[in-house]
Coordinates of C-alpha atoms in Angstrom, one line a residue:
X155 CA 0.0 0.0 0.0
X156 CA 1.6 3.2 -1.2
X157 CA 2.6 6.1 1.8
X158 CA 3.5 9.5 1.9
X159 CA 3.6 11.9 4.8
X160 CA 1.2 14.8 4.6
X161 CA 0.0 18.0 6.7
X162 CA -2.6 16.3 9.3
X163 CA -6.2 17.7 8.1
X164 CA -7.3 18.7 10.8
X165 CA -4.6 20.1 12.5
X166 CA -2.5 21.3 9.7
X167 CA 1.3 21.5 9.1
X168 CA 3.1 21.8 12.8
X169 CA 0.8 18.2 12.9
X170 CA 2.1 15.6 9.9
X171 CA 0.1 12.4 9.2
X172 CA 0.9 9.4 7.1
X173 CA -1.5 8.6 4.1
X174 CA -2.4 4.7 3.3
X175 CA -3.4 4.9 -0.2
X176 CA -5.0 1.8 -1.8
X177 CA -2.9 3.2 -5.3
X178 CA -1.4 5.7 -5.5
X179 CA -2.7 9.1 -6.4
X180 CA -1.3 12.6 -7.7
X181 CA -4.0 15.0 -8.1
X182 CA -6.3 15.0 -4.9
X183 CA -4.6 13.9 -1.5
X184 CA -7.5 12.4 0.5
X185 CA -10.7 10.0 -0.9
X186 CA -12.6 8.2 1.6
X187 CA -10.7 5.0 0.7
X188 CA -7.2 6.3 2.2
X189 CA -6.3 5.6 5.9
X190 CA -4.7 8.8 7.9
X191 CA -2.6 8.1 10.3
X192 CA -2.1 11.1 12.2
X193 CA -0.5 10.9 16.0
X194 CA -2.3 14.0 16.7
X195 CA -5.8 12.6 16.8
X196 CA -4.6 9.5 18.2
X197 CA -4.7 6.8 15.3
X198 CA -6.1 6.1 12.2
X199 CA -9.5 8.3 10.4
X200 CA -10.6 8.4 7.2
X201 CA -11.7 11.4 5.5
X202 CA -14.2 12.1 2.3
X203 CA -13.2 14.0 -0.1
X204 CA -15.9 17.1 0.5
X205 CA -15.0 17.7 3.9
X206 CA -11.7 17.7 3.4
X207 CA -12.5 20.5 0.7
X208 CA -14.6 22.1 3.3
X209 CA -11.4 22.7 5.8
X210 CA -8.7 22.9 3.8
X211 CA -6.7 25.3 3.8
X212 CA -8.1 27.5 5.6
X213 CA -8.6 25.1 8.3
X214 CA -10.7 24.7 11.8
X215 CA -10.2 27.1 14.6
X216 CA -8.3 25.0 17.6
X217 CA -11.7 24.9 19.5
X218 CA -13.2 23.4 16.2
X219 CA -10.0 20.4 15.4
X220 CA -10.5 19.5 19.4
X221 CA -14.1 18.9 18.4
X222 CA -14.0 17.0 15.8
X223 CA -10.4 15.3 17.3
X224 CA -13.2 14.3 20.3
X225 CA -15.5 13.3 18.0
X226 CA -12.7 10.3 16.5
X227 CA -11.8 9.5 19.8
X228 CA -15.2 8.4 20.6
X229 CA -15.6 7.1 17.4
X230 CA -12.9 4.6 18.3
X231 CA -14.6 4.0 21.5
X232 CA -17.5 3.1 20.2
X233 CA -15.1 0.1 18.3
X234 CA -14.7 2.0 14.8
X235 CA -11.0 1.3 14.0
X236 CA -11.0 4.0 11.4
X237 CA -13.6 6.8 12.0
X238 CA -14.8 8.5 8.4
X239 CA -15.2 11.9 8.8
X240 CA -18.1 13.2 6.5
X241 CA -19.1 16.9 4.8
X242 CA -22.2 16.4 7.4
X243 CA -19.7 16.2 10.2
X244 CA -17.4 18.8 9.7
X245 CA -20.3 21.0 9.0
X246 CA -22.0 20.3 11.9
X247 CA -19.1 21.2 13.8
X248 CA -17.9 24.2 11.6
X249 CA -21.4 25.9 12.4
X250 CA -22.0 24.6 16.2
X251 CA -22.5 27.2 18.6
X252 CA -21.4 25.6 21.6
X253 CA -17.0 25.9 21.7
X254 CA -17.3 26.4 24.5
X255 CA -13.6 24.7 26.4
X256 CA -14.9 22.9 30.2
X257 CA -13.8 24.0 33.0
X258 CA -10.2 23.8 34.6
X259 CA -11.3 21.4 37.1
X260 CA -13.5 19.3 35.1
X261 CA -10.7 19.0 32.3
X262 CA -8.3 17.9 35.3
X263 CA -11.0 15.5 36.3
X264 CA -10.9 13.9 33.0
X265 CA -7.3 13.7 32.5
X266 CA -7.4 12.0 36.1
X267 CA -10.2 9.3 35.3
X268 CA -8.4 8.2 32.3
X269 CA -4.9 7.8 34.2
X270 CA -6.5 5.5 36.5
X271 CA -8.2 3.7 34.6
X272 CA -4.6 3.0 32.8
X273 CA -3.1 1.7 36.6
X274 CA -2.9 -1.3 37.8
X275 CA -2.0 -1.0 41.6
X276 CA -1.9 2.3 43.4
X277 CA 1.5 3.3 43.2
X278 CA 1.9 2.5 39.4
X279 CA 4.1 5.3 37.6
X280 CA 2.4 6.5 34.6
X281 CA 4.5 7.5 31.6
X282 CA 3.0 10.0 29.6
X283 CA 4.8 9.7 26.4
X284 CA 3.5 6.2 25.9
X285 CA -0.4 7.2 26.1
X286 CA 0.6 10.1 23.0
X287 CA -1.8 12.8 21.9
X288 CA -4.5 10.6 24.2
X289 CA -3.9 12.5 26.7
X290 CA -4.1 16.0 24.9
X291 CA -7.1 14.8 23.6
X292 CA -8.6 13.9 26.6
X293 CA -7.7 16.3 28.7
X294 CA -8.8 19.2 25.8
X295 CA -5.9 20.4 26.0
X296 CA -3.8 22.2 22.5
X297 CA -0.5 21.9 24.2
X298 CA 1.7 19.5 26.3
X299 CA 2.1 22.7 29.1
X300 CA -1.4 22.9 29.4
X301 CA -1.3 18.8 30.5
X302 CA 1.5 19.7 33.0
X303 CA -0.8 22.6 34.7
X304 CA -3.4 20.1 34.8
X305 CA -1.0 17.6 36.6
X306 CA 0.2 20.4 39.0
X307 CA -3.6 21.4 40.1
X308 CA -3.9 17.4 40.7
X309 CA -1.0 17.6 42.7
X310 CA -2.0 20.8 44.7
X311 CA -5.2 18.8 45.4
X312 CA -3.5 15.6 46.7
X313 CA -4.7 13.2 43.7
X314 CA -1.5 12.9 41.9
X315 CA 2.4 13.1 43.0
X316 CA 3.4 15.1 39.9
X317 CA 7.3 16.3 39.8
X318 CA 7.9 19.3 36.9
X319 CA 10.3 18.9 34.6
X320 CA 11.1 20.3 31.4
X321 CA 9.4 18.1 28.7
X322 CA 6.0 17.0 30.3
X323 CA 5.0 14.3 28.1
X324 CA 7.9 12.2 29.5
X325 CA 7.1 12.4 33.2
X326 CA 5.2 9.7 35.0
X327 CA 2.9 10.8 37.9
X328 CA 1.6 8.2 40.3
X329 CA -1.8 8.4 41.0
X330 CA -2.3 8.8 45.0
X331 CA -4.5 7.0 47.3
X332 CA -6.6 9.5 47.7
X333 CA -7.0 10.2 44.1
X334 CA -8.0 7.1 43.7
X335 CA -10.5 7.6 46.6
X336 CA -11.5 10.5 44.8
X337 CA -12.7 9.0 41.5
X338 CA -14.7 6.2 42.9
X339 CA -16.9 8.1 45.0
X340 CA -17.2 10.7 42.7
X341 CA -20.9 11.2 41.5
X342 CA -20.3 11.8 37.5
X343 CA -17.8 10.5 35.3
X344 CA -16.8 13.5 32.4
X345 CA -15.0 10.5 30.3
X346 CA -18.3 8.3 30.2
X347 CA -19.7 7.3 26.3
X348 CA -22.5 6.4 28.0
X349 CA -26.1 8.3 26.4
X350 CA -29.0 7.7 29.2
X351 CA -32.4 8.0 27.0
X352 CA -35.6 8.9 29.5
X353 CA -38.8 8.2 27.2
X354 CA -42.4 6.5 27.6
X355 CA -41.7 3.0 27.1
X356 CA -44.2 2.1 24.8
X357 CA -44.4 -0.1 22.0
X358 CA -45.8 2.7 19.6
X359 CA -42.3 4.6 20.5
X360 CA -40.2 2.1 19.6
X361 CA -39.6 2.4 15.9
X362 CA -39.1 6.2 17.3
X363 CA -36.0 4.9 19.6
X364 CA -34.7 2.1 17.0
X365 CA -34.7 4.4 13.9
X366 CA -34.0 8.6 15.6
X367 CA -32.6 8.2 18.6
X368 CA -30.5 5.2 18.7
X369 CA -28.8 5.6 15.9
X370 CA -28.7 9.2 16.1
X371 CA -26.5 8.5 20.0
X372 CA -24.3 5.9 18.0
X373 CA -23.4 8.2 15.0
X374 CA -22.3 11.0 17.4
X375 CA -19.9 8.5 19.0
X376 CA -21.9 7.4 22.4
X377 CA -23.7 4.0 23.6
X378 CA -27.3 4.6 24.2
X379 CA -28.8 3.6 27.3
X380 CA -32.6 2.4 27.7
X381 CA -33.6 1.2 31.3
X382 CA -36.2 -1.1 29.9
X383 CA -34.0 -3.2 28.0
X384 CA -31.8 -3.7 30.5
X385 CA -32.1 -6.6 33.3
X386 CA -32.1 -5.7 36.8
X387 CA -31.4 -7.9 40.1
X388 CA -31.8 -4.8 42.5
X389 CA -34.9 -1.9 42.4
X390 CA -34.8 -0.7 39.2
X391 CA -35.5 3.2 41.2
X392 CA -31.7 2.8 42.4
X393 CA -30.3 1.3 39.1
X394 CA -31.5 4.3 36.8
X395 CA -30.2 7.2 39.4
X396 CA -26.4 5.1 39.4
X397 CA -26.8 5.1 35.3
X398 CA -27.8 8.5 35.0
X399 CA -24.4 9.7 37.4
X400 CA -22.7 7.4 35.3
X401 CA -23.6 9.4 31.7
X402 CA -22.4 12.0 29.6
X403 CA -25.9 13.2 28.9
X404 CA -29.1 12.3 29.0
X405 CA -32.0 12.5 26.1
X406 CA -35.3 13.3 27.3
X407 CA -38.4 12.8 25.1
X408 CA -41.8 14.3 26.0
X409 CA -43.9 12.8 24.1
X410 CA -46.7 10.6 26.3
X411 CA -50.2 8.9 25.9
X412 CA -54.0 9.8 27.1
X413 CA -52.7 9.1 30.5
X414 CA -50.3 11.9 30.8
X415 CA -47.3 13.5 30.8
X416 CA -44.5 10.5 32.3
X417 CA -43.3 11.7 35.8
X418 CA -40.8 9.8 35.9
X419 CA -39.1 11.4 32.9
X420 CA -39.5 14.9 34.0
X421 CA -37.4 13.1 37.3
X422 CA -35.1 11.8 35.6
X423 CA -34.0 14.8 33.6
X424 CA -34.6 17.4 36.6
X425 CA -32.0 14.6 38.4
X426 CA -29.2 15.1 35.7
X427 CA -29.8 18.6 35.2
X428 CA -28.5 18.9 39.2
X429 CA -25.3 16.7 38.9
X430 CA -24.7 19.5 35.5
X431 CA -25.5 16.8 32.8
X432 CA -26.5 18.0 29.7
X433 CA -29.7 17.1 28.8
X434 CA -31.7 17.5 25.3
X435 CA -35.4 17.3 25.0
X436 CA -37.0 16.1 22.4
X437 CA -40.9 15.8 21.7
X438 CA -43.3 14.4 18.9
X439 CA -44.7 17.2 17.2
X440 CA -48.4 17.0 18.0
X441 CA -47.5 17.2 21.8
X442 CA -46.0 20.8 22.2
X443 CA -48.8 21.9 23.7
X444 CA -49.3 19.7 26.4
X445 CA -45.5 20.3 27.5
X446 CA -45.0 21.5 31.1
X447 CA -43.8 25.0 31.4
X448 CA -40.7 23.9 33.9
X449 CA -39.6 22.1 30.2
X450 CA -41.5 24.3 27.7
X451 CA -38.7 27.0 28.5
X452 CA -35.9 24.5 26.7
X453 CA -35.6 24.0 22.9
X454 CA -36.8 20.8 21.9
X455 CA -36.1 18.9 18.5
X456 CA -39.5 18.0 17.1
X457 CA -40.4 14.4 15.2
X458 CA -43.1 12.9 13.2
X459 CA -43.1 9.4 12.6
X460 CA -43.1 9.9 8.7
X461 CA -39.5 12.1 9.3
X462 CA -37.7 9.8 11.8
X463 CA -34.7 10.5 9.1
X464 CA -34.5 14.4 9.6
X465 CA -34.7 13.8 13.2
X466 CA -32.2 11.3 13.8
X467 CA -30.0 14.2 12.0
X468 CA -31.4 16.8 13.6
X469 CA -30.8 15.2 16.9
X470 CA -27.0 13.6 15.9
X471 CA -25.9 17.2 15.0
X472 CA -27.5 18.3 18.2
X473 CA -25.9 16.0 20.2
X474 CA -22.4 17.1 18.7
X475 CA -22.7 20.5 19.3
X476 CA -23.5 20.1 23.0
X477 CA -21.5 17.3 24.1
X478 CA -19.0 16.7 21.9

């Protein structure tokens, strides 16, 4: 298989990548066949042809290639060994409105999660420079210093032992008891792929869950997660408040029967709202009126059975501009 190295994508020329072409090619760079392997984002992607149009040259903004960077990553969580970046893609992440970068502490907190869950006693040494740009892209963070502040607020908090030197991704820090401590009581996990869907578990919404929102979850790079079709040797109450603290975000769809609005989904999005989850409502269309007004103050994505299509898209490129 013919290679040559090229300017990574998505993060341009201080980022080089290797291309795997099935034959090799002079006139356009990237199809959808070629591999990428770019150490940047952390492995292999693919790329079509139109969105690599739509961002070169001029490229992403750094807020923008950490998106869609995330978005592979989970991608490869999800078990794809070669993510393909679509136009669709890109362009849902070229006109999202929420760049917003977390928080200091909560990017700490992820950078912390995924060390442990790298250790195999408690006084492991971790060497950075063996986990790559993993930890850049887990941490959100556009430069190796930004990692080492990171380590160094850990450190100030008593989770990691953390000595400075000069080139951080070649230190190890050990993970301390009570960071350890820290992580397993903690209530929400920022690192989860986990979706938590809160719906009326009907048979008439099924083909609503199998063909919009499901796939819709799994597109964006998350594992969807339906209480009824999951089996239980405890009270199902307690089960669904430890998956919800155990989510990234939580979809919560509106729509009910003649025997009213569902309580408990109105509780179980009012829950992950208080532990700062993200949650997006969604509601068939024939149903807005009979929305509550503590929800009828959030945007909801609309459905009709005879558009599941548009709102499995609607909801995928909703799910990408708040989460991912």
């Amino acid at each position: 298989m013919p290679t040559k190295e090229i300017d990574c994508p998505i993060w341009g020329n201080e980022h080089k990548a290797t291309l795997h072409q099935e034959q090799e090619r002079h006139e356009f760079p990237v199809t959808r066949d070629d591999l990428i392997e770019s150490p940047r984002t952390g492995g292999m992607y693919r790329m079509e042809t139109e969105a690599f149009i739509w961002i070169y040259p001029s490229r992403l903004n750094s807020k923008r290639q950490m998106m869609l960077t995330k978005w592979i990553y989970n991608q490869r969580k999800q078990g794809e060994g070669s993510p393909l970046v679509t136009r669709e893609i890109v362009h849902s992440i070229v006109y999202s409105t929420n760049t917003s970068t977390p928080s200091t502490s909560k990017r700490a907190e992820m950078l912390l999660r995924y060390l442990k869950d790298r250790t195999k006693t408690i006084s492991d040494k971790l060497p950075l420079e063996k986990f790559g740009a993993r930890i850049l892209i887990v941490s959100e963070s556009l430069e190796w210093s930004e990692v080492s502040s990171l380590l160094k607020y850990l450190d100030r908090k008593g989770f990691v032992e953390h000595r400075t030197i000069k080139n951080p991704p070649k230190c190890a820090p050990v993970i301390t008891a009570e960071g350890h401590m820290h992580v397993e009581e903690s209530a929400v996990d920022p690192n989860s792929d986990q979706a938590f869907v809160a719906m009326w578990f009907n048979q008439e919404m099924d083909s609503t869950y199998d063909n919009g929102i499901a796939p819709a979850i799994e597109a964006a790079g998350f594992k969807p997660y339906r209480a009824d079709r999951e089996h239980y040797l405890g009270k199902i109450d307690n089960q669904v408040i430890a998956e919800i603290r155990q989510s990234r975000f939580l979809i919560a769809d509106m729509t009910h029967g003649d025997d009213g609005a569902r309580g408990s989904v109105y509780f179980e999005a009012g829950f992950a709202l208080g532990l700062n989850i993200p949650v997006i409502y969604t509601c068939r269309k024939d149903m807005f009126k009979k929305l509550h007004f503590d929800t009828r103050q959030y945007p909801h994505i609309d459905w009709t059975n005879e558009e599941l299509e548009m709102f499995r898209q609607n909801l995928e490129n909703k799910i990408r501009a708040t989460v991912v």
